[in-house]
Structure formats: C-alpha cells, structure tokens
Amino acid sequence: MSLDPHLAYARRMDRADGLAHYRKRFHGTDAPLVYFDGNSLGRPPIAAIERMQRFMEHDWGGRLIRGWDESWLQLPLEIGDRIGRAVIEAKAGQTVIGDSTTVLLYKLARAAVDAQLARHPERREIVIDTDNFPTDRYVLEGIARERGLTVRWIEVDTTLGVTSQQLRAAVGRHTALVVLSHVAYRSAYLADAPELTRIAHDAGALILWDLCHSAGSVPVRADAWEFDLAVGCTYKYLNGGPGSPAFAYVRDDLQRALAQPIQGWFGAADQFAMGPRYEPVPGIRRFLSGTSPILAMLPMDETLAMIEEAGIAAVRAKSVALTTFAIELADDWLAPLGVTLASPVDPAERGGHVTLHHDAMREVTARLWQRDVIPDYRDPGGLRIGLAPLSTSFEEVHRGLDATREVLRQVIAERAGLG
C-alpha cells in the first residue's frame, strides 16, 4: 500500500525543518501523545526542569534570603528586557515581569483611563470588542464601574476580529482607551496592530494590546508600531509553566505620566526605607506591587534563549507552515464530515492556532483527550489546535488530525444511530 501523501509531506517537512532540533529540548516530545494545546499551556523545557532543581537546592537552599541582594530583585527587569529584545522588539526599560495577566491588565488600563480623565474629562469611553478574551472584558467593565465610564462595544465576527473600519467607527473625542487582542483567542485572527494603533492615536486615545496569543509565536514590534501599553502571558508559547507571571510593556515616555493603582513596596522609590508615604520609583519598576514570584518566572528564560537563538522570524515561518498544513488536512479529511474553518484562511491574517467548527466538537475533544490527543474546545463548536513552533512536528499534526477524523466519524455515526 502506498504511503499517505500527507504523511509523506509531513515527514519531508520535518526533515527540512531548521527548528526541528528544538523539539528534543522539551519534556515528553518523545512520547506518542499529540499536543495541540501549546497556545494554552506550553510544554516544559528540559533545561527548565533542571534549572528549577538547581535553583531550589543551591540558590534558594544555599543562599536563602541573601539571594534577594545578589540577583532576585533584578530578575523582573532582566527577564522583562529579554522579552522586549527577543519577543516584542522593545528597547530596554519598558517591559517587566509582574503579576497575572488579569492584574496587569487592571493596572495598566486603570492607570491609562485615570491619566486621560485628568487631562481630558470628556474622555469617558473605553472601547473593546465583544469577542475579546473574558478577562479583558471583565476587567474593563469593572474599571468602568469604578470610574463612572462607559464601555463601547465593537461587535465582531467570531471567526475574525476587529478591523480598521470597525475601530475607526468606534473611536472619537470621548474615547479614553482602546483594548484589543493582537491575536484573537477564539479564531486566531491577527489584527493589523500598527494600523489600529494609528487609528486610536488619531482619535486621541491610548491603546492597550493583549499579546497573550502572539508573544513567542507572531512577531511584535512594540516600539516601531508605537504601542502605548501591552500585556502578555508567559505560559503559552513562552513555556513559563502553569500560572507563570505575565509581562507588562509601558512606553518609556508614558511611565512617569501613569500612576499605577496597586501601590506596593516593590514599586517604591526606596523599597527598604519602609517610609510613611509611597513614592514611585522612576521607570518600569513602578508597575510592580508585591514580592516578585521568582520561582514562577525562571522557566520562561529557557524558551526565551531558544527564541533569541532561532529568531522570531523563523518561529513565525514554521508557525505559518504548521497551521497551513493543519488547514489542508482539515479540508481533505474533515470538511467532508461537515467541519468548517473558524479561522482566517490567509496566513497573513492568522496567528499560531487554528479553530475547526462542528457541533460535535465538544464531544470529539473529550474523546480525543482519552486517546492522548490534546486539543481544546471553545464555544460555539470550536476544536482549537494550538501549534507551538519550537515543540510541534508536522508528523504530530498529521497524527492528531487523523485521530480527529476517526473520532468525529464515530460520533456522527452514533448520532445517526449507526454506531
């Protein structure tokens, strides 16, 4: 029997893949399990596992509290600068590792609207789309209640995202802040960040970008695109681990203008003076609050080293090739079963994941997990396939979608009473 041409293609692509050797640096990639959820939680780098063991025995266990004086106080800034350098193209002093994504979104959004209100009391609207990630929407609604503001919603197609025409129609002289995702969590729609940033600025608004689904997968040029603010998580393509802390970007000329609302001793000018009043330290450190989660920020450093070595352009090129291959397999194998693509076809408009729609996908996902094929599910009827370029192979994509075809056929047959 002749070899499946799709499988032959996958094996050729793996042999030619200049990033293939990175796959061996991740724990578990030698097992038959298919991992399609790298856009929710990345695999652990082997070096990170080893580093954590060393850190606990020698840095924490050996140095104890002396570690703060020697290096730990600077880690949020050092790793932040590394993210700026390798992932979002931001010069030093503008990116810091801080709290969870939700807390950093609150800090930056609240600081932005407060600064706008102080200068322009008429700017009482926050613009966000109806399909943005729940945390973003919930945080903005809460800030609007706190400050007596209005949320202006952009209705979007859930298979796409916010377009320039939609944003242009939504912003105006009352807009204080725009909050958008660079890559939509549901569809993977890749927003035109420089154009949308220009539109917000032309209206006199500040813009805060959610980079959670693009950081480490899609090139970002925060400085060149004139971002004001950005937040991104580190447990997806940066492989920081469950609940690893997020990063915040604040453009350098805005840092003194923004008063972050959760004042804590790690953002104080003289941290150990323990003085009676809070005075913020100059620079990006002022956006820190409490004690930095040192253990939780260490693993991502290993992936950042890989991205620096490989280059984000090469990472993006493989990401496009992986998602394109997944779409081709879905067209050939799943479309005849009624599956439709809920992500952009054009790779220039698509981030690092692909969403496939069928009303049976919730059940399909549950059954795939039982077979060690791990995608995730998003309503309505979306099987989401997150393909991490450093740790995913083309043959893995083939195996996973072959299993998806088999399981979907079973579910359809059972629903028809033929199983």
Short mmCIF file of C-alpha atoms in Angstrom, two decimals:
data_model
loop_
_atom_site.label_atom_id
_atom_site.label_comp_id
_atom_site.label_asym_id
_atom_site.label_seq_id
_atom_site.Cartn_x
_atom_site.Cartn_y
_atom_site.Cartn_z
CA MET A 1 0.00 0.00 0.00
CA SER A 2 1.37 3.42 -0.94
CA LEU A 3 2.23 5.93 1.75
CA ASP A 4 -0.40 8.56 2.54
CA PRO A 5 0.82 11.65 0.60
CA HIS A 6 0.03 13.87 3.58
CA LEU A 7 2.21 11.72 5.81
CA ALA A 8 4.99 11.73 3.24
CA TYR A 9 4.77 15.54 3.12
CA ALA A 10 4.85 15.78 6.93
CA ARG A 11 7.99 13.66 7.11
CA ARG A 12 9.69 15.72 4.39
CA MET A 13 8.84 18.92 6.23
CA ASP A 14 10.21 17.53 9.50
CA ARG A 15 13.48 16.54 7.80
CA ALA A 16 13.83 20.01 6.26
CA ASP A 17 12.73 21.91 9.38
CA GLY A 18 15.51 24.14 10.66
CA LEU A 19 13.81 24.29 14.07
CA ALA A 20 13.22 20.53 14.42
CA HIS A 21 16.11 20.09 16.86
CA TYR A 22 14.38 22.31 19.42
CA ARG A 23 11.62 19.71 19.82
CA LYS A 24 14.07 17.44 21.64
CA ARG A 25 14.61 20.16 24.23
CA PHE A 26 11.05 19.78 25.56
CA HIS A 27 9.92 17.16 28.02
CA GLY A 28 7.57 14.49 26.65
CA THR A 29 8.04 15.03 22.93
CA ASP A 30 9.42 11.50 22.53
CA ALA A 31 6.08 10.03 23.65
CA PRO A 32 3.21 9.22 21.23
CA LEU A 33 0.93 11.84 22.82
CA VAL A 34 -0.22 14.56 20.41
CA TYR A 35 -0.20 18.01 21.99
CA PHE A 36 -2.46 20.56 20.29
CA ASP A 37 -2.73 22.95 23.23
CA GLY A 38 0.56 24.85 23.16
CA ASN A 39 -1.41 28.09 22.86
CA SER A 40 -2.92 27.45 26.31
CA LEU A 41 -0.04 25.85 28.20
CA GLY A 42 3.32 25.14 26.61
CA ARG A 43 5.40 22.04 27.25
CA PRO A 44 8.17 22.34 29.88
CA PRO A 45 11.71 22.74 28.53
CA ILE A 46 14.01 20.04 29.88
CA ALA A 47 16.56 22.70 30.80
CA ALA A 48 13.89 24.49 32.86
CA ILE A 49 13.23 21.35 34.88
CA GLU A 50 16.95 21.01 35.57
CA ARG A 51 17.29 24.70 36.35
CA MET A 52 14.46 24.62 38.86
CA GLN A 53 16.10 21.72 40.67
CA ARG A 54 19.43 23.57 40.83
CA PHE A 55 17.76 26.78 41.94
CA MET A 56 15.90 25.13 44.80
CA GLU A 57 18.98 23.31 46.03
CA HIS A 58 21.65 25.98 45.56
CA ASP A 59 20.14 29.46 45.03
CA TRP A 60 17.21 29.17 47.40
CA GLY A 61 18.53 26.36 49.61
CA GLY A 62 22.11 27.65 49.73
CA ARG A 63 21.82 31.41 49.59
CA LEU A 64 18.43 31.72 51.32
CA ILE A 65 17.40 35.35 51.77
CA ARG A 66 20.78 36.55 50.52
CA GLY A 67 19.57 35.74 47.03
CA TRP A 68 17.47 38.92 47.00
CA ASP A 69 20.54 41.10 47.38
CA GLU A 70 22.52 39.23 44.76
CA SER A 71 20.10 38.83 41.86
CA TRP A 72 16.45 38.21 42.55
CA LEU A 73 15.44 41.86 42.87
CA GLN A 74 16.56 42.48 39.30
CA LEU A 75 15.02 39.40 37.69
CA PRO A 76 11.65 41.01 36.78
CA LEU A 77 13.55 43.71 34.88
CA GLU A 78 16.17 41.41 33.35
CA ILE A 79 13.66 38.87 32.04
CA GLY A 80 11.36 41.72 31.02
CA ASP A 81 14.14 43.23 28.93
CA ARG A 82 14.79 39.81 27.41
CA ILE A 83 11.14 39.57 26.36
CA GLY A 84 11.45 43.07 24.96
CA ARG A 85 14.52 42.10 22.99
CA ALA A 86 13.52 38.62 21.74
CA VAL A 87 9.74 38.70 21.54
CA ILE A 88 8.19 42.17 21.21
CA GLU A 89 11.03 44.33 19.84
CA ALA A 90 11.06 46.85 22.65
CA LYS A 91 14.13 48.65 23.89
CA ALA A 92 15.30 48.08 27.44
CA GLY A 93 13.48 49.58 30.40
CA GLN A 94 9.94 49.21 29.02
CA THR A 95 8.99 45.61 29.84
CA VAL A 96 8.73 43.95 33.24
CA ILE A 97 7.56 40.63 34.66
CA GLY A 98 4.81 41.29 37.16
CA ASP A 99 1.55 39.74 38.29
CA SER A 100 -1.06 37.65 36.46
CA THR A 101 -2.37 38.86 33.12
CA THR A 102 -5.60 39.96 34.77
CA VAL A 103 -3.87 42.06 37.44
CA LEU A 104 -1.53 43.70 34.92
CA LEU A 105 -4.45 44.47 32.60
CA TYR A 106 -6.18 46.16 35.51
CA LYS A 107 -3.11 48.15 36.50
CA LEU A 108 -2.37 49.47 33.03
CA ALA A 109 -5.96 50.08 31.96
CA ARG A 110 -6.86 51.85 35.21
CA ALA A 111 -3.69 53.97 35.04
CA ALA A 112 -4.45 54.88 31.43
CA VAL A 113 -8.04 56.00 31.97
CA ASP A 114 -7.10 57.93 35.11
CA ALA A 115 -4.40 59.82 33.20
CA GLN A 116 -6.81 60.56 30.36
CA LEU A 117 -9.55 61.78 32.70
CA ALA A 118 -7.13 64.09 34.50
CA ARG A 119 -6.25 65.83 31.24
CA HIS A 120 -9.46 65.34 29.23
CA PRO A 121 -12.55 64.96 31.46
CA GLU A 122 -14.72 64.39 28.38
CA ARG A 123 -12.91 61.15 27.54
CA ARG A 124 -15.18 58.74 29.37
CA GLU A 125 -15.37 55.76 27.00
CA ILE A 126 -13.40 52.53 26.85
CA VAL A 127 -13.53 50.65 23.54
CA ILE A 128 -13.27 46.86 23.41
CA ASP A 129 -14.75 44.14 21.21
CA THR A 130 -17.44 41.67 22.22
CA ASP A 131 -15.25 38.64 21.43
CA ASN A 132 -12.16 39.73 23.33
CA PHE A 133 -10.91 37.31 25.97
CA PRO A 134 -13.23 37.20 29.03
CA THR A 135 -10.61 38.60 31.44
CA ASP A 136 -10.15 41.67 29.26
CA ARG A 137 -13.89 42.31 29.08
CA TYR A 138 -14.48 41.69 32.78
CA VAL A 139 -11.59 43.92 33.86
CA LEU A 140 -12.73 46.78 31.63
CA GLU A 141 -16.33 46.54 32.82
CA GLY A 142 -15.09 46.70 36.42
CA ILE A 143 -12.93 49.76 35.75
CA ALA A 144 -15.84 51.45 34.00
CA ARG A 145 -17.99 50.95 37.11
CA GLU A 146 -15.24 52.23 39.40
CA ARG A 147 -14.65 55.40 37.40
CA GLY A 148 -18.15 56.08 36.07
CA LEU A 149 -17.18 55.37 32.48
CA THR A 150 -18.94 53.77 29.53
CA VAL A 151 -17.79 50.66 27.69
CA ARG A 152 -18.29 50.96 23.94
CA TRP A 153 -18.54 47.53 22.37
CA ILE A 154 -17.42 46.59 18.87
CA GLU A 155 -19.48 43.67 17.55
CA VAL A 156 -17.19 41.29 15.68
CA ASP A 157 -17.42 38.14 13.61
CA THR A 158 -16.20 35.35 15.92
CA THR A 159 -14.29 33.77 13.03
CA LEU A 160 -12.36 37.02 12.58
CA GLY A 161 -11.66 40.05 14.80
CA VAL A 162 -11.57 43.85 14.91
CA THR A 163 -10.95 45.53 11.57
CA SER A 164 -9.69 49.05 10.91
CA GLN A 165 -13.12 50.11 9.63
CA GLN A 166 -14.80 48.93 12.82
CA LEU A 167 -12.33 50.66 15.11
CA ARG A 168 -12.46 53.89 13.12
CA ALA A 169 -16.24 53.93 13.56
CA ALA A 170 -15.99 53.27 17.32
CA VAL A 171 -13.43 55.85 18.48
CA GLY A 172 -13.75 59.60 18.80
CA ARG A 173 -13.32 62.57 21.09
CA HIS A 174 -14.86 60.68 24.03
CA THR A 175 -12.52 57.67 23.79
CA ALA A 176 -10.04 57.34 26.64
CA LEU A 177 -8.68 53.83 25.99
CA VAL A 178 -8.87 51.08 23.39
CA VAL A 179 -8.12 47.48 24.45
CA LEU A 180 -7.57 44.89 21.70
CA SER A 181 -6.01 41.46 21.28
CA HIS A 182 -3.25 41.12 18.71
CA VAL A 183 -4.31 37.52 18.05
CA ALA A 184 -7.95 36.66 18.80
CA TYR A 185 -8.17 33.81 21.31
CA ARG A 186 -11.05 32.09 19.53
CA SER A 187 -10.35 32.49 15.80
CA ALA A 188 -6.61 33.34 15.75
CA TYR A 189 -7.40 36.46 13.70
CA LEU A 190 -4.21 38.52 13.52
CA ALA A 191 -5.07 42.19 13.94
CA ASP A 192 -3.32 44.91 11.96
CA ALA A 193 -1.67 46.29 15.08
CA PRO A 194 0.17 49.26 13.55
CA GLU A 195 -2.91 50.44 11.66
CA LEU A 196 -5.26 50.02 14.64
CA THR A 197 -2.76 51.80 16.89
CA ARG A 198 -2.66 54.74 14.46
CA ILE A 199 -6.46 54.92 14.42
CA ALA A 200 -6.60 55.04 18.23
CA HIS A 201 -3.91 57.71 18.38
CA ASP A 202 -5.59 59.81 15.68
CA ALA A 203 -8.66 59.87 17.92
CA GLY A 204 -6.54 60.99 20.90
CA ALA A 205 -6.96 57.67 22.71
CA LEU A 206 -4.42 55.41 24.36
CA ILE A 207 -4.28 51.76 23.28
CA LEU A 208 -3.51 48.67 25.35
CA TRP A 209 -2.62 45.50 23.43
CA ASP A 210 -3.24 41.99 24.74
CA LEU A 211 -0.33 39.92 23.38
CA CYS A 212 -1.19 36.64 25.11
CA HIS A 213 -1.75 34.66 21.91
CA SER A 214 1.03 36.28 19.90
CA ALA A 215 4.03 36.54 22.26
CA GLY A 216 6.52 33.91 21.15
CA SER A 217 4.58 32.91 18.03
CA VAL A 218 3.94 36.06 16.00
CA PRO A 219 6.40 38.93 15.54
CA VAL A 220 5.51 42.05 17.50
CA ARG A 221 7.22 45.42 17.04
CA ALA A 222 6.03 47.33 20.07
CA ASP A 223 8.32 50.33 19.61
CA ALA A 224 8.08 50.59 15.84
CA TRP A 225 4.29 50.26 15.94
CA GLU A 226 4.15 52.95 18.65
CA PHE A 227 2.32 50.89 21.27
CA ASP A 228 1.33 52.72 24.42
CA LEU A 229 0.77 49.71 26.65
CA ALA A 230 0.74 45.94 26.33
CA VAL A 231 0.28 42.86 28.48
CA GLY A 232 1.10 39.25 27.63
CA CYS A 233 1.10 35.92 29.42
CA THR A 234 4.13 33.65 29.53
CA TYR A 235 2.70 30.13 29.96
CA LYS A 236 1.70 29.67 26.31
CA TYR A 237 4.42 29.97 23.66
CA LEU A 238 7.00 31.12 26.24
CA ASN A 239 6.61 27.88 28.26
CA GLY A 240 6.72 29.55 31.66
CA GLY A 241 4.51 26.91 33.30
CA PRO A 242 1.04 26.91 34.87
CA GLY A 243 0.24 30.37 36.21
CA SER A 244 3.63 31.85 35.37
CA PRO A 245 3.55 35.66 35.73
CA ALA A 246 2.64 37.94 32.87
CA PHE A 247 4.67 40.80 31.41
CA ALA A 248 3.76 44.45 31.03
CA TYR A 249 5.05 46.90 28.43
CA VAL A 250 4.77 50.63 29.08
CA ARG A 251 6.31 53.00 26.54
CA ASP A 252 9.10 54.92 28.25
CA ASP A 253 7.64 58.40 27.77
CA LEU A 254 4.37 57.30 29.42
CA GLN A 255 5.89 55.80 32.54
CA ARG A 256 6.01 58.99 34.61
CA ALA A 257 2.56 60.04 33.37
CA LEU A 258 0.81 56.92 34.66
CA ALA A 259 0.07 56.26 38.33
CA GLN A 260 -0.49 52.56 38.74
CA PRO A 261 -3.37 51.84 41.13
CA ILE A 262 -1.94 48.97 43.20
CA GLN A 263 0.83 50.73 45.10
CA GLY A 264 3.24 48.30 46.71
CA TRP A 265 6.70 48.26 48.18
CA PHE A 266 8.35 46.68 45.14
CA GLY A 267 7.42 49.77 43.13
CA ALA A 268 8.58 52.25 45.76
CA ALA A 269 11.50 54.61 45.17
CA ASP A 270 13.33 53.42 48.28
CA GLN A 271 11.99 49.94 48.78
CA PHE A 272 13.70 49.21 52.08
CA ALA A 273 13.23 52.61 53.70
CA MET A 274 9.78 51.42 54.78
CA GLY A 275 8.75 55.06 54.76
CA PRO A 276 5.40 56.53 55.75
CA ARG A 277 4.43 57.54 52.20
CA TYR A 278 4.53 55.82 48.83
CA GLU A 279 6.80 57.43 46.27
CA PRO A 280 7.08 55.50 42.98
CA VAL A 281 10.49 54.58 41.64
CA PRO A 282 11.30 56.11 38.23
CA GLY A 283 10.96 53.73 35.31
CA ILE A 284 9.18 50.48 34.60
CA ARG A 285 9.71 49.08 38.12
CA ARG A 286 6.95 51.41 39.37
CA PHE A 287 4.42 49.00 37.84
CA LEU A 288 5.41 46.27 40.29
CA SER A 289 3.49 45.91 43.54
CA GLY A 290 4.28 42.99 45.84
CA THR A 291 7.08 40.47 46.11
CA SER A 292 8.10 39.12 42.72
CA PRO A 293 7.30 35.41 42.02
CA ILE A 294 10.91 34.36 41.45
CA LEU A 295 10.34 30.62 41.12
CA ALA A 296 7.49 31.15 38.66
CA MET A 297 9.48 33.38 36.32
CA LEU A 298 12.55 31.17 35.91
CA PRO A 299 11.30 28.52 33.41
CA MET A 300 10.42 31.01 30.65
CA ASP A 301 14.05 32.11 30.48
CA GLU A 302 14.94 28.83 28.75
CA THR A 303 12.44 29.36 25.94
CA LEU A 304 13.48 32.99 25.58
CA ALA A 305 17.02 31.73 24.96
CA MET A 306 15.72 29.45 22.20
CA ILE A 307 13.75 32.27 20.57
CA GLU A 308 16.81 34.52 20.69
CA GLU A 309 18.86 31.76 19.09
CA ALA A 310 16.32 30.83 16.40
CA GLY A 311 14.91 34.30 15.72
CA ILE A 312 11.23 35.18 15.87
CA ALA A 313 11.03 35.32 12.05
CA ALA A 314 11.96 31.64 11.81
CA VAL A 315 9.48 30.81 14.57
CA ARG A 316 6.74 32.62 12.67
CA ALA A 317 7.62 30.92 9.39
CA LYS A 318 7.25 27.49 10.96
CA SER A 319 4.04 28.55 12.68
CA VAL A 320 2.55 29.52 9.33
CA ALA A 321 3.67 26.22 7.78
CA LEU A 322 2.17 24.19 10.64
CA THR A 323 -1.20 25.96 10.62
CA THR A 324 -1.37 25.83 6.81
CA PHE A 325 -0.74 22.08 6.91
CA ALA A 326 -3.45 21.66 9.56
CA ILE A 327 -5.93 23.55 7.38
CA GLU A 328 -5.03 21.43 4.34
CA LEU A 329 -5.64 18.23 6.32
CA ALA A 330 -8.92 19.61 7.63
CA ASP A 331 -10.03 20.48 4.09
CA ASP A 332 -9.27 16.97 2.83
CA TRP A 333 -10.33 14.89 5.84
CA LEU A 334 -12.80 16.88 7.94
CA ALA A 335 -14.68 19.17 5.56
CA PRO A 336 -16.47 16.14 4.00
CA LEU A 337 -17.73 15.41 7.54
CA GLY A 338 -19.24 18.88 7.87
CA VAL A 339 -16.32 20.69 9.54
CA THR A 340 -15.77 24.34 8.65
CA LEU A 341 -12.79 26.58 9.29
CA ALA A 342 -13.39 29.19 12.00
CA SER A 343 -10.02 30.90 11.47
CA PRO A 344 -8.73 33.08 8.63
CA VAL A 345 -7.55 31.21 5.53
CA ASP A 346 -4.93 33.86 4.72
CA PRO A 347 -1.84 33.19 6.89
CA ALA A 348 -1.11 36.92 6.95
CA GLU A 349 -4.34 37.28 8.98
CA ARG A 350 -3.82 34.19 11.15
CA GLY A 351 -1.87 33.69 14.37
CA GLY A 352 -0.49 30.45 15.76
CA HIS A 353 -3.63 28.35 16.14
CA VAL A 354 -6.50 27.05 14.04
CA THR A 355 -10.12 26.59 15.07
CA LEU A 356 -12.31 23.99 13.38
CA HIS A 357 -16.09 24.14 13.77
CA HIS A 358 -18.63 21.34 14.06
CA ASP A 359 -21.48 20.97 16.53
CA ALA A 360 -19.98 17.67 17.74
CA MET A 361 -16.59 19.14 18.69
CA ARG A 362 -17.18 19.27 22.44
CA GLU A 363 -17.69 15.51 22.50
CA VAL A 364 -14.89 14.96 19.99
CA THR A 365 -12.49 16.89 22.22
CA ALA A 366 -13.39 14.82 25.28
CA ARG A 367 -12.81 11.56 23.39
CA LEU A 368 -9.54 12.76 21.91
CA TRP A 369 -8.22 13.54 25.38
CA GLN A 370 -8.92 9.93 26.35
CA ARG A 371 -6.70 8.89 23.42
CA ASP A 372 -3.84 11.22 24.40
CA VAL A 373 -4.63 13.71 21.64
CA ILE A 374 -4.95 17.07 23.40
CA PRO A 375 -6.67 19.97 21.61
CA ASP A 376 -9.05 22.28 23.44
CA TYR A 377 -12.63 23.34 22.92
CA ARG A 378 -14.18 26.80 22.61
CA ASP A 379 -17.85 27.55 22.09
CA PRO A 380 -19.58 27.57 19.74
CA GLY A 381 -18.47 24.15 18.45
CA GLY A 382 -14.80 25.02 18.09
CA LEU A 383 -11.95 22.50 18.24
CA ARG A 384 -8.89 24.70 18.76
CA ILE A 385 -5.50 23.43 17.63
CA GLY A 386 -2.56 25.33 19.14
CA LEU A 387 0.71 24.55 17.36
CA ALA A 388 3.85 25.65 19.21
CA PRO A 389 6.60 26.02 16.56
CA LEU A 390 9.52 25.05 18.81
CA SER A 391 7.94 21.84 20.11
CA THR A 392 5.43 20.68 17.47
CA SER A 393 6.32 18.47 14.50
CA PHE A 394 4.48 18.13 11.20
CA GLU A 395 4.01 14.40 11.74
CA GLU A 396 2.42 15.18 15.12
CA VAL A 397 -0.10 17.40 13.31
CA HIS A 398 -0.83 14.54 10.90
CA ARG A 399 -1.37 12.04 13.74
CA GLY A 400 -3.63 14.38 15.64
CA LEU A 401 -5.90 15.28 12.75
CA ASP A 402 -6.06 11.66 11.63
CA ALA A 403 -7.34 10.80 15.13
CA THR A 404 -9.79 13.72 14.95
CA ARG A 405 -11.19 12.37 11.68
CA GLU A 406 -11.64 8.90 13.18
CA VAL A 407 -13.33 10.16 16.36
CA LEU A 408 -15.61 12.57 14.50
CA ARG A 409 -16.75 9.77 12.22
CA GLN A 410 -17.60 7.67 15.28
CA VAL A 411 -19.59 10.47 16.90
CA ILE A 412 -21.51 11.24 13.71
CA ALA A 413 -22.32 7.55 13.23
CA GLU A 414 -23.54 7.20 16.81
CA ARG A 415 -25.76 10.27 16.46
CA ALA A 416 -27.24 8.76 13.32
CA GLY A 417 -27.89 5.51 15.19
CA LEU A 418 -25.32 3.62 13.11
CA GLY A 419 -22.65 3.17 15.78
#
